Amino acid sequence: MATIVQLLIVLGIMVLVHEFGHFAVAKLCGIRVEVFSIGFGKRLFGFRRGDTEYQIAAVPLGGYVKMAGEMGFSGNELTPGSVAPTDPGDFNAHPRWQRILVALAGPIANFILALGLMTGVSMLHNEVQEFIDGPAYTDYITPNTPAFRTGIRSGDTIVHYDSIENPTWDQVGIRSLLNLNQTVPFSFIHNGQRVDTKLFVENKGAPDDFSLDNLGVIPKMQTTPVQVDSLEPNMPAARAGLKPHDKILSIDGLQLHSVPALLSYLQDQAGKPADLLIQRTAADGATQTLPIQVTPELAETPGGPKEKDYRLGFVAVQPPVKVERLPLGKAMVASWEFNKKGSLLIVEVLKRLFTRQVSVKSLQSPIGIGQQIHQAAQMPGWMPLIGLMSYISLNLGIFNLLPIPILDGGMILFLLIETIMRRDVNQQIKERVYQVAFVCLLAFFAFVIFNDLTKLNLFTKLKP
């Protein structure tokens, strides 16, 4: 229920902004707007002001603006009319350049929303883990994985990945998602020497389940040792004598700097006893180094998936984060860079969909989006949720600009063709094109929704 409510709120904001863009420019151009609706289908409640009926409809996933004489913008859809303009308020009575502006206004409103959201976050409290935007230093390489087979080892640095020279971990993650089950150029520094090779980005599960762990690469999240924050009772760490504030300098002589690296190492050792070297600070500030032997235990992670891993049983101090509170000018620049990177990524995904380098199964319906929103809302700080909302707004804006009939981009394409021809396209031909496009888009959305439904726990439990 929380996921559904969060999804409706976020999508409601996106649709409201999109439709307001169409509505505002239509009003400025003197076009009469008959209906401004959030949602489709049966009207639940609303009110009339002037020529416009403002309403909330029963199906909340979308909305539309109905303009006199021509069409309704439905957040994603434009439906053509067949009535010739009879008064100055009709959509078709206005110059084509004004109609193009009305069609553009919805996507542009989404872009402005994305910029505004990230500007606000950058000004108030932009919290990001430091390693994300830093050099791709490795902390641990899991044996018998695609990365391990290239020769890269713990402590090496990735200096080229796919098309990116000197990538950050953020870029490594993004380029991996764009190249699932494909081979990419891969270079790293090992013992001071650059090694140029290739890496197969292996992913046996769903695209949503991919992480760098699949490749066997664990990022170096901090330069300092892992520090114990608290201990779980009746677990190996507590029984071995670890205490809060202890720092784990090494495990079996290997220096690791994050909990994911420690966990990955423990799974590889399959429960064998591990020798820890601990640094402990006394109340008077004196430090001492202690050897401790501990045997990992197969156990579930509290609050995590119901799967058992080899664990020691402690909660670590979180890796350092970078908190920014930028002035307006710098916040706008940071927002522009964030959204530019997101937009280029979306465009590249669309391009790779058409070239079959990215599977259609990687796309998400409102079900998948709702799950992402719920996860982001549970994360600390505002950045995960606001960043996701900005990305969804970009997606909505770019998707609507695709030159597909019933989308804003399709309307713009028809208007440009008519401008070049200096006459209107035959209305019957236009209506047939819209009808075919509507059926195709409906089938596409049904496929994406079905694909998301099959990923839910209810269905995955039925799989052999």
CSV table of C-alpha atoms in Angstrom, one decimal:
chain,number,residue,atom,x,y,z
A,1,MET,CA,0.0,0.0,0.0
A,2,ALA,CA,2.9,2.4,0.8
A,3,THR,CA,4.4,1.7,-2.6
A,4,ILE,CA,1.1,2.4,-4.4
A,5,VAL,CA,0.6,5.7,-2.5
A,6,GLN,CA,4.2,6.8,-3.2
A,7,LEU,CA,3.8,5.9,-6.9
A,8,LEU,CA,0.6,7.8,-7.2
A,9,ILE,CA,2.1,10.9,-5.5
A,10,VAL,CA,5.2,10.9,-7.7
A,11,LEU,CA,3.5,10.1,-11.0
A,12,GLY,CA,0.7,12.6,-10.0
A,13,ILE,CA,3.3,15.4,-9.7
A,14,MET,CA,4.9,14.4,-13.1
A,15,VAL,CA,1.6,14.3,-14.9
A,16,LEU,CA,0.4,17.5,-13.3
A,17,VAL,CA,3.5,19.4,-14.4
A,18,HIS,CA,3.4,17.9,-17.9
A,19,GLU,CA,-0.2,18.8,-18.4
A,20,PHE,CA,0.2,22.2,-16.9
A,21,GLY,CA,2.9,22.9,-19.6
A,22,HIS,CA,0.4,22.1,-22.4
A,23,PHE,CA,-2.4,24.0,-20.6
A,24,ALA,CA,-0.4,27.2,-19.9
A,25,VAL,CA,1.0,27.6,-23.4
A,26,ALA,CA,-2.5,26.8,-24.9
A,27,LYS,CA,-4.0,29.6,-22.8
A,28,LEU,CA,-1.2,32.0,-23.7
A,29,CYS,CA,-1.9,31.3,-27.4
A,30,GLY,CA,-5.7,31.9,-26.9
A,31,ILE,CA,-6.7,28.3,-27.4
A,32,ARG,CA,-9.8,27.2,-25.4
A,33,VAL,CA,-9.1,24.4,-23.0
A,34,GLU,CA,-12.2,22.3,-22.3
A,35,VAL,CA,-10.9,19.7,-19.8
A,36,PHE,CA,-7.8,19.6,-17.6
A,37,SER,CA,-7.8,16.0,-16.1
A,38,ILE,CA,-5.5,14.2,-13.8
A,39,GLY,CA,-6.2,10.5,-14.5
A,40,PHE,CA,-8.3,8.8,-17.2
A,41,GLY,CA,-11.8,7.4,-17.3
A,42,LYS,CA,-14.7,8.2,-15.1
A,43,ARG,CA,-14.7,11.7,-13.5
A,44,LEU,CA,-14.5,11.3,-9.7
A,45,PHE,CA,-14.7,15.0,-8.7
A,46,GLY,CA,-13.8,18.4,-10.0
A,47,PHE,CA,-15.0,21.9,-10.7
A,48,ARG,CA,-15.5,24.3,-13.6
A,49,ARG,CA,-13.9,27.7,-14.0
A,50,GLY,CA,-14.4,29.7,-17.1
A,51,ASP,CA,-14.3,27.4,-20.2
A,52,THR,CA,-12.3,24.7,-18.5
A,53,GLU,CA,-13.4,21.7,-16.4
A,54,TYR,CA,-10.7,20.7,-13.9
A,55,GLN,CA,-11.1,17.1,-12.7
A,56,ILE,CA,-9.7,14.1,-11.0
A,57,ALA,CA,-10.5,10.8,-12.9
A,58,ALA,CA,-10.6,7.2,-11.8
A,59,VAL,CA,-7.5,5.8,-13.4
A,60,PRO,CA,-4.6,7.8,-11.9
A,61,LEU,CA,-1.8,6.7,-14.2
A,62,GLY,CA,-1.7,9.7,-16.5
A,63,GLY,CA,-3.9,12.7,-17.5
A,64,TYR,CA,-4.9,14.9,-20.4
A,65,VAL,CA,-5.7,18.4,-21.6
A,66,LYS,CA,-8.7,18.5,-24.0
A,67,MET,CA,-8.6,21.4,-26.3
A,68,ALA,CA,-11.4,22.8,-28.4
A,69,GLY,CA,-11.8,21.3,-31.9
A,70,GLU,CA,-8.7,19.1,-32.1
A,71,MET,CA,-7.2,16.8,-29.5
A,72,GLY,CA,-6.5,15.8,-25.9
A,73,PHE,CA,-3.0,15.7,-24.6
A,74,SER,CA,-2.9,12.7,-22.3
A,75,GLY,CA,0.5,13.0,-20.7
A,76,ASN,CA,1.6,10.6,-23.4
A,77,GLU,CA,-1.1,10.8,-26.0
A,78,LEU,CA,-2.6,13.1,-28.6
A,79,THR,CA,-6.0,12.2,-30.1
A,80,PRO,CA,-6.8,13.9,-33.4
A,81,GLY,CA,-10.2,15.5,-34.0
A,82,SER,CA,-12.1,15.7,-37.2
A,83,VAL,CA,-14.0,19.0,-36.8
A,84,ALA,CA,-12.9,21.9,-38.8
A,85,PRO,CA,-12.1,25.1,-36.8
A,86,THR,CA,-15.3,27.1,-36.3
A,87,ASP,CA,-14.1,29.8,-33.9
A,88,PRO,CA,-10.8,31.5,-32.9
A,89,GLY,CA,-10.5,29.3,-29.8
A,90,ASP,CA,-10.2,26.0,-31.7
A,91,PHE,CA,-6.8,24.4,-31.7
A,92,ASN,CA,-6.7,24.1,-35.6
A,93,ALA,CA,-7.6,27.7,-36.0
A,94,HIS,CA,-4.1,28.7,-34.7
A,95,PRO,CA,-0.9,28.8,-36.7
A,96,ARG,CA,1.2,25.6,-36.8
A,97,TRP,CA,4.0,27.2,-34.9
A,98,GLN,CA,1.7,27.9,-32.0
A,99,ARG,CA,0.4,24.3,-32.1
A,100,ILE,CA,4.1,23.1,-32.1
A,101,LEU,CA,4.8,25.2,-29.0
A,102,VAL,CA,1.7,23.7,-27.2
A,103,ALA,CA,3.0,20.2,-28.0
A,104,LEU,CA,6.5,21.0,-26.9
A,105,ALA,CA,5.3,22.7,-23.6
A,106,GLY,CA,4.6,19.4,-21.8
A,107,PRO,CA,8.0,17.8,-22.2
A,108,ILE,CA,9.7,21.1,-21.6
A,109,ALA,CA,7.8,21.4,-18.3
A,110,ASN,CA,9.2,18.0,-17.3
A,111,PHE,CA,12.7,19.1,-18.1
A,112,ILE,CA,12.2,22.3,-16.0
A,113,LEU,CA,10.8,20.2,-13.1
A,114,ALA,CA,13.9,17.9,-13.2
A,115,LEU,CA,16.2,20.9,-13.2
A,116,GLY,CA,14.3,22.5,-10.3
A,117,LEU,CA,14.3,19.4,-8.2
A,118,MET,CA,18.0,18.8,-8.5
A,119,THR,CA,18.7,22.5,-8.0
A,120,GLY,CA,16.8,22.4,-4.7
A,121,VAL,CA,18.6,19.3,-3.5
A,122,SER,CA,22.0,20.8,-4.3
A,123,MET,CA,21.1,24.0,-2.4
A,124,LEU,CA,19.6,22.3,0.7
A,125,HIS,CA,21.3,18.9,1.3
A,126,ASN,CA,22.9,16.9,-1.5
A,127,GLU,CA,24.4,13.8,0.2
A,128,VAL,CA,26.5,11.4,-2.0
A,129,GLN,CA,28.9,8.6,-1.0
A,130,GLU,CA,32.4,9.9,-1.9
A,131,PHE,CA,33.6,6.9,-3.7
A,132,ILE,CA,30.8,7.1,-6.3
A,133,ASP,CA,32.3,10.0,-8.1
A,134,GLY,CA,35.9,9.1,-7.4
A,135,PRO,CA,38.4,6.9,-9.4
A,136,ALA,CA,37.5,3.3,-9.8
A,137,TYR,CA,39.8,1.8,-7.2
A,138,THR,CA,39.1,-1.9,-6.6
A,139,ASP,CA,38.8,-3.3,-3.0
A,140,TYR,CA,38.3,-7.0,-3.7
A,141,ILE,CA,38.0,-9.2,-6.8
A,142,THR,CA,36.0,-12.4,-6.4
A,143,PRO,CA,37.8,-15.5,-7.8
A,144,ASN,CA,36.3,-17.3,-10.8
A,145,THR,CA,34.4,-14.3,-12.0
A,146,PRO,CA,34.5,-12.4,-15.4
A,147,ALA,CA,36.6,-9.7,-13.8
A,148,PHE,CA,39.0,-12.1,-12.1
A,149,ARG,CA,39.7,-13.9,-15.4
A,150,THR,CA,40.9,-10.6,-17.0
A,151,GLY,CA,43.8,-10.5,-14.5
A,152,ILE,CA,42.6,-7.6,-12.4
A,153,ARG,CA,43.3,-8.0,-8.6
A,154,SER,CA,42.4,-6.3,-5.3
A,155,GLY,CA,43.9,-2.8,-5.2
A,156,ASP,CA,44.1,-2.3,-8.9
A,157,THR,CA,42.5,0.7,-10.7
A,158,ILE,CA,40.2,0.6,-13.7
A,159,VAL,CA,41.4,3.2,-16.2
A,160,HIS,CA,39.2,2.4,-19.2
A,161,TYR,CA,35.7,0.9,-19.3
A,162,ASP,CA,33.7,0.6,-22.5
A,163,SER,CA,34.0,4.1,-24.1
A,164,ILE,CA,35.1,5.9,-20.9
A,165,GLU,CA,38.7,6.8,-20.0
A,166,ASN,CA,39.5,7.1,-16.3
A,167,PRO,CA,35.9,6.2,-15.3
A,168,THR,CA,34.3,6.8,-11.9
A,169,TRP,CA,32.4,4.0,-10.2
A,170,ASP,CA,29.1,5.7,-11.2
A,171,GLN,CA,30.2,5.5,-14.9
A,172,VAL,CA,31.3,1.9,-14.6
A,173,GLY,CA,27.9,1.0,-13.2
A,174,ILE,CA,26.0,2.9,-15.9
A,175,ARG,CA,28.1,1.5,-18.8
A,176,SER,CA,27.7,-2.0,-17.4
A,177,LEU,CA,23.9,-1.7,-17.5
A,178,LEU,CA,24.1,-0.5,-21.1
A,179,ASN,CA,26.2,-3.5,-22.1
A,180,LEU,CA,24.7,-6.5,-20.3
A,181,ASN,CA,25.9,-9.8,-21.7
A,182,GLN,CA,28.2,-8.0,-24.1
A,183,THR,CA,32.0,-7.6,-24.2
A,184,VAL,CA,33.4,-4.2,-23.6
A,185,PRO,CA,37.0,-2.8,-23.8
A,186,PHE,CA,38.5,-2.9,-20.3
A,187,SER,CA,41.9,-1.6,-19.0
A,188,PHE,CA,43.4,-1.5,-15.5
A,189,ILE,CA,46.6,-0.7,-13.7
A,190,HIS,CA,48.2,-3.7,-12.1
A,191,ASN,CA,51.6,-3.4,-10.3
A,192,GLY,CA,52.2,-0.1,-12.1
A,193,GLN,CA,51.5,-1.5,-15.6
A,194,ARG,CA,48.5,-0.8,-17.7
A,195,VAL,CA,46.7,-3.9,-19.0
A,196,ASP,CA,44.4,-3.6,-22.0
A,197,THR,CA,41.9,-6.4,-22.4
A,198,LYS,CA,38.2,-7.1,-22.7
A,199,LEU,CA,35.5,-7.9,-20.1
A,200,PHE,CA,32.3,-9.8,-20.6
A,201,VAL,CA,29.5,-8.1,-18.7
A,202,GLU,CA,27.8,-11.2,-17.5
A,203,ASN,CA,24.2,-11.1,-16.2
A,204,LYS,CA,22.3,-14.3,-15.8
A,205,GLY,CA,19.2,-12.7,-14.1
A,206,ALA,CA,16.9,-9.8,-14.8
A,207,PRO,CA,18.5,-6.4,-15.6
A,208,ASP,CA,17.1,-5.0,-12.4
A,209,ASP,CA,19.1,-7.6,-10.4
A,210,PHE,CA,22.5,-6.6,-11.9
A,211,SER,CA,25.2,-5.2,-9.7
A,212,LEU,CA,29.0,-5.0,-10.0
A,213,ASP,CA,29.1,-8.1,-7.7
A,214,ASN,CA,28.0,-10.1,-10.8
A,215,LEU,CA,31.3,-9.2,-12.4
A,216,GLY,CA,33.3,-10.0,-9.3
A,217,VAL,CA,34.3,-6.3,-8.7
A,218,ILE,CA,33.9,-4.7,-5.3
A,219,PRO,CA,34.6,-0.9,-5.2
A,220,LYS,CA,37.0,0.6,-2.7
A,221,MET,CA,34.5,2.7,-0.7
A,222,GLN,CA,36.9,4.3,1.7
A,223,THR,CA,40.6,4.5,2.4
A,224,THR,CA,40.2,3.6,6.1
A,225,PRO,CA,39.5,0.2,7.6
A,226,VAL,CA,36.0,-1.1,8.3
A,227,GLN,CA,34.9,0.1,11.8
A,228,VAL,CA,32.5,-1.8,14.0
A,229,ASP,CA,29.5,0.3,15.0
A,230,SER,CA,27.4,-2.3,16.9
A,231,LEU,CA,27.3,-6.0,17.4
A,232,GLU,CA,24.5,-8.5,16.9
A,233,PRO,CA,24.0,-10.7,20.0
A,234,ASN,CA,24.9,-14.4,19.8
A,235,MET,CA,26.8,-14.0,16.5
A,236,PRO,CA,30.5,-14.9,15.8
A,237,ALA,CA,31.8,-11.3,16.1
A,238,ALA,CA,30.4,-10.9,19.6
A,239,ARG,CA,31.5,-14.3,20.7
A,240,ALA,CA,35.0,-13.7,19.4
A,241,GLY,CA,35.3,-10.6,21.5
A,242,LEU,CA,34.9,-7.7,18.9
A,243,LYS,CA,33.7,-4.5,20.4
A,244,PRO,CA,32.1,-1.3,19.1
A,245,HIS,CA,34.6,1.1,17.5
A,246,ASP,CA,37.1,-1.7,16.7
A,247,LYS,CA,38.7,-1.3,13.3
A,248,ILE,CA,39.4,-4.4,11.2
A,249,LEU,CA,42.9,-3.8,9.8
A,250,SER,CA,43.0,-7.1,7.8
A,251,ILE,CA,41.3,-10.4,7.4
A,252,ASP,CA,43.7,-13.3,6.7
A,253,GLY,CA,46.3,-10.7,5.9
A,254,LEU,CA,44.1,-9.1,3.2
A,255,GLN,CA,43.2,-5.4,3.7
A,256,LEU,CA,39.6,-4.7,2.9
A,257,HIS,CA,37.7,-1.4,3.2
A,258,SER,CA,34.0,-2.1,3.1
A,259,VAL,CA,31.4,-4.5,4.3
A,260,PRO,CA,30.6,-5.7,0.7
A,261,ALA,CA,34.2,-6.7,0.3
A,262,LEU,CA,34.3,-8.5,3.6
A,263,LEU,CA,31.1,-10.4,2.8
A,264,SER,CA,32.3,-11.4,-0.6
A,265,TYR,CA,35.5,-12.7,0.9
A,266,LEU,CA,33.6,-14.6,3.5
A,267,GLN,CA,31.4,-16.3,0.9
A,268,ASP,CA,34.5,-17.3,-1.1
A,269,GLN,CA,36.0,-18.9,2.0
A,270,ALA,CA,32.8,-20.9,2.6
A,271,GLY,CA,32.8,-20.6,6.4
A,272,LYS,CA,36.5,-21.3,7.1
A,273,PRO,CA,37.9,-19.6,10.3
A,274,ALA,CA,39.3,-16.2,9.6
A,275,ASP,CA,42.1,-14.4,11.3
A,276,LEU,CA,41.3,-10.7,12.0
A,277,LEU,CA,43.8,-8.0,12.9
A,278,ILE,CA,41.9,-5.5,15.1
A,279,GLN,CA,42.9,-2.0,16.2
A,280,ARG,CA,41.2,-1.0,19.4
A,281,THR,CA,41.3,2.4,21.1
A,282,ALA,CA,41.1,2.6,24.9
A,283,ALA,CA,39.3,5.3,26.9
A,284,ASP,CA,42.5,7.2,27.4
A,285,GLY,CA,43.2,7.3,23.6
A,286,ALA,CA,45.8,4.6,23.6
A,287,THR,CA,45.6,2.1,20.7
A,288,GLN,CA,46.5,-1.5,20.6
A,289,THR,CA,46.5,-4.1,17.8
A,290,LEU,CA,44.9,-7.5,18.6
A,291,PRO,CA,44.7,-10.8,16.6
A,292,ILE,CA,41.3,-12.4,16.8
A,293,GLN,CA,40.1,-15.6,15.2
A,294,VAL,CA,36.5,-15.8,14.2
A,295,THR,CA,34.4,-18.5,12.4
A,296,PRO,CA,31.7,-17.0,10.1
A,297,GLU,CA,28.2,-18.3,10.5
A,298,LEU,CA,25.5,-18.9,7.8
A,299,ALA,CA,22.7,-16.5,8.8
A,300,GLU,CA,20.2,-14.1,7.3
A,301,THR,CA,20.8,-10.3,7.2
A,302,PRO,CA,18.3,-8.5,9.5
A,303,GLY,CA,15.8,-6.6,7.4
A,304,GLY,CA,17.4,-8.1,4.2
A,305,PRO,CA,16.3,-10.8,1.8
A,306,LYS,CA,15.5,-14.2,3.3
A,307,GLU,CA,18.8,-15.7,2.1
A,308,LYS,CA,21.6,-17.0,4.2
A,309,ASP,CA,25.2,-15.8,3.8
A,310,TYR,CA,28.3,-16.3,5.8
A,311,ARG,CA,28.4,-13.4,8.3
A,312,LEU,CA,30.3,-12.2,11.3
A,313,GLY,CA,27.3,-10.4,12.8
A,314,PHE,CA,28.1,-6.7,13.2
A,315,VAL,CA,26.9,-3.4,11.8
A,316,ALA,CA,29.7,-1.2,10.4
A,317,VAL,CA,30.1,2.6,10.4
A,318,GLN,CA,28.9,3.8,7.0
A,319,PRO,CA,31.5,5.0,4.4
A,320,PRO,CA,32.1,8.7,4.3
A,321,VAL,CA,29.6,10.9,2.4
A,322,LYS,CA,29.9,14.2,0.7
A,323,VAL,CA,27.3,16.8,1.8
A,324,GLU,CA,26.9,19.8,-0.4
A,325,ARG,CA,24.9,23.0,0.2
A,326,LEU,CA,25.6,25.1,-2.9
A,327,PRO,CA,24.6,28.7,-3.7
A,328,LEU,CA,21.9,29.1,-6.4
A,329,GLY,CA,24.2,29.6,-9.3
A,330,LYS,CA,26.4,26.6,-8.5
A,331,ALA,CA,23.4,24.5,-7.7
A,332,MET,CA,21.9,25.2,-11.1
A,333,VAL,CA,25.1,24.2,-12.8
A,334,ALA,CA,25.2,21.0,-10.7
A,335,SER,CA,21.6,20.3,-11.6
A,336,TRP,CA,22.3,20.9,-15.3
A,337,GLU,CA,25.2,18.5,-15.3
A,338,PHE,CA,23.2,15.8,-13.4
A,339,ASN,CA,20.2,16.1,-15.8
A,340,LYS,CA,22.4,16.3,-18.9
A,341,LYS,CA,24.1,13.0,-17.9
A,342,GLY,CA,20.7,11.5,-17.2
A,343,SER,CA,19.3,12.7,-20.6
A,344,LEU,CA,22.2,11.4,-22.6
A,345,LEU,CA,21.9,8.0,-20.8
A,346,ILE,CA,18.2,7.8,-21.7
A,347,VAL,CA,18.8,8.7,-25.3
A,348,GLU,CA,21.6,6.0,-25.5
A,349,VAL,CA,19.2,3.4,-24.0
A,350,LEU,CA,16.6,4.3,-26.7
A,351,LYS,CA,19.2,4.1,-29.4
A,352,ARG,CA,20.4,0.7,-28.1
A,353,LEU,CA,16.8,-0.6,-27.9
A,354,PHE,CA,16.5,0.0,-31.7
A,355,THR,CA,19.9,-1.7,-32.4
A,356,ARG,CA,19.0,-4.6,-30.0
A,357,GLN,CA,21.9,-3.9,-27.7
A,358,VAL,CA,19.6,-3.4,-24.8
A,359,SER,CA,16.7,-5.7,-24.2
A,360,VAL,CA,13.1,-4.4,-24.0
A,361,LYS,CA,12.8,-6.5,-20.8
A,362,SER,CA,15.0,-3.9,-19.1
A,363,LEU,CA,12.2,-1.3,-19.4
A,364,GLN,CA,9.9,-0.7,-16.5
A,365,SER,CA,6.2,-0.2,-16.2
A,366,PRO,CA,4.5,1.7,-13.3
A,367,ILE,CA,4.9,-1.5,-11.3
A,368,GLY,CA,8.7,-1.4,-11.5
A,369,ILE,CA,8.8,2.4,-11.1
A,370,GLY,CA,6.7,2.0,-7.9
A,371,GLN,CA,9.2,-0.4,-6.5
A,372,GLN,CA,12.1,1.9,-7.2
A,373,ILE,CA,10.3,4.8,-5.7
A,374,HIS,CA,9.5,2.8,-2.5
A,375,GLN,CA,13.2,1.8,-2.2
A,376,ALA,CA,14.4,5.4,-2.7
A,377,ALA,CA,11.9,6.7,-0.1
A,378,GLN,CA,13.4,4.3,2.5
A,379,MET,CA,17.0,5.4,1.9
A,380,PRO,CA,18.5,8.1,4.1
A,381,GLY,CA,18.5,11.7,2.9
A,382,TRP,CA,16.5,13.3,0.1
A,383,MET,CA,18.9,12.6,-2.8
A,384,PRO,CA,17.8,9.1,-3.7
A,385,LEU,CA,14.1,10.0,-4.0
A,386,ILE,CA,14.5,13.5,-5.6
A,387,GLY,CA,17.2,12.1,-7.9
A,388,LEU,CA,14.8,9.3,-9.0
A,389,MET,CA,11.9,11.8,-9.5
A,390,SER,CA,14.2,14.0,-11.6
A,391,TYR,CA,15.1,10.9,-13.7
A,392,ILE,CA,11.5,9.9,-14.1
A,393,SER,CA,10.6,13.5,-15.2
A,394,LEU,CA,13.4,13.4,-17.8
A,395,ASN,CA,12.1,10.0,-19.0
A,396,LEU,CA,8.6,11.3,-19.4
A,397,GLY,CA,9.8,14.4,-21.3
A,398,ILE,CA,12.1,12.5,-23.7
A,399,PHE,CA,9.7,9.7,-24.3
A,400,ASN,CA,7.0,12.2,-25.3
A,401,LEU,CA,9.3,13.8,-27.8
A,402,LEU,CA,9.7,10.5,-29.8
A,403,PRO,CA,8.2,11.0,-33.3
A,404,ILE,CA,5.5,8.4,-32.6
A,405,PRO,CA,1.8,9.2,-33.4
A,406,ILE,CA,-0.3,9.9,-30.3
A,407,LEU,CA,2.8,11.2,-28.5
A,408,ASP,CA,3.7,14.9,-28.4
A,409,GLY,CA,6.6,14.2,-30.8
A,410,GLY,CA,4.2,12.6,-33.2
A,411,MET,CA,2.0,15.7,-33.3
A,412,ILE,CA,5.1,17.8,-33.8
A,413,LEU,CA,6.2,15.6,-36.7
A,414,PHE,CA,2.8,15.9,-38.4
A,415,LEU,CA,2.8,19.7,-38.0
A,416,LEU,CA,6.3,19.9,-39.4
A,417,ILE,CA,5.3,17.7,-42.4
A,418,GLU,CA,2.2,19.9,-43.0
A,419,THR,CA,4.4,23.0,-42.8
A,420,ILE,CA,6.7,21.7,-45.4
A,421,MET,CA,3.8,20.6,-47.6
A,422,ARG,CA,1.9,23.9,-47.0
A,423,ARG,CA,-1.3,21.9,-46.5
A,424,ASP,CA,-2.9,19.6,-44.0
A,425,VAL,CA,-2.4,15.9,-44.1
A,426,ASN,CA,-5.7,14.1,-45.0
A,427,GLN,CA,-7.6,13.8,-41.8
A,428,GLN,CA,-8.7,10.2,-42.4
A,429,ILE,CA,-5.1,9.1,-43.1
A,430,LYS,CA,-4.0,10.9,-39.9
A,431,GLU,CA,-6.8,9.1,-37.8
A,432,ARG,CA,-5.8,5.7,-39.2
A,433,VAL,CA,-2.1,6.3,-38.3
A,434,TYR,CA,-3.1,7.3,-34.8
A,435,GLN,CA,-5.3,4.3,-34.3
A,436,VAL,CA,-2.6,1.9,-35.4
A,437,ALA,CA,0.0,3.7,-33.2
A,438,PHE,CA,-2.4,3.5,-30.3
A,439,VAL,CA,-2.9,-0.2,-30.6
A,440,CYS,CA,0.9,-0.8,-30.9
A,441,LEU,CA,1.7,1.4,-27.9
A,442,LEU,CA,-1.0,-0.4,-25.9
A,443,ALA,CA,0.5,-3.8,-26.8
A,444,PHE,CA,4.0,-2.5,-25.9
A,445,PHE,CA,2.9,-1.2,-22.5
A,446,ALA,CA,1.0,-4.5,-21.8
A,447,PHE,CA,4.3,-6.4,-22.5
A,448,VAL,CA,6.3,-4.2,-20.2
A,449,ILE,CA,3.7,-4.5,-17.4
A,450,PHE,CA,3.6,-8.3,-17.8
A,451,ASN,CA,7.4,-8.4,-17.7
A,452,ASP,CA,7.3,-6.4,-14.4
A,453,LEU,CA,4.6,-8.7,-13.0
A,454,THR,CA,6.7,-11.8,-13.6
A,455,LYS,CA,9.4,-10.3,-11.4
A,456,LEU,CA,7.2,-10.0,-8.4
A,457,ASN,CA,7.8,-12.4,-5.5
A,458,LEU,CA,4.4,-14.0,-6.1
A,459,PHE,CA,5.5,-15.2,-9.5
A,460,THR,CA,9.1,-15.9,-8.8
A,461,LYS,CA,8.1,-18.4,-6.1
A,462,LEU,CA,6.2,-20.3,-8.8
A,463,LYS,CA,9.3,-20.8,-10.9
A,464,PRO,CA,11.1,-24.1,-10.7
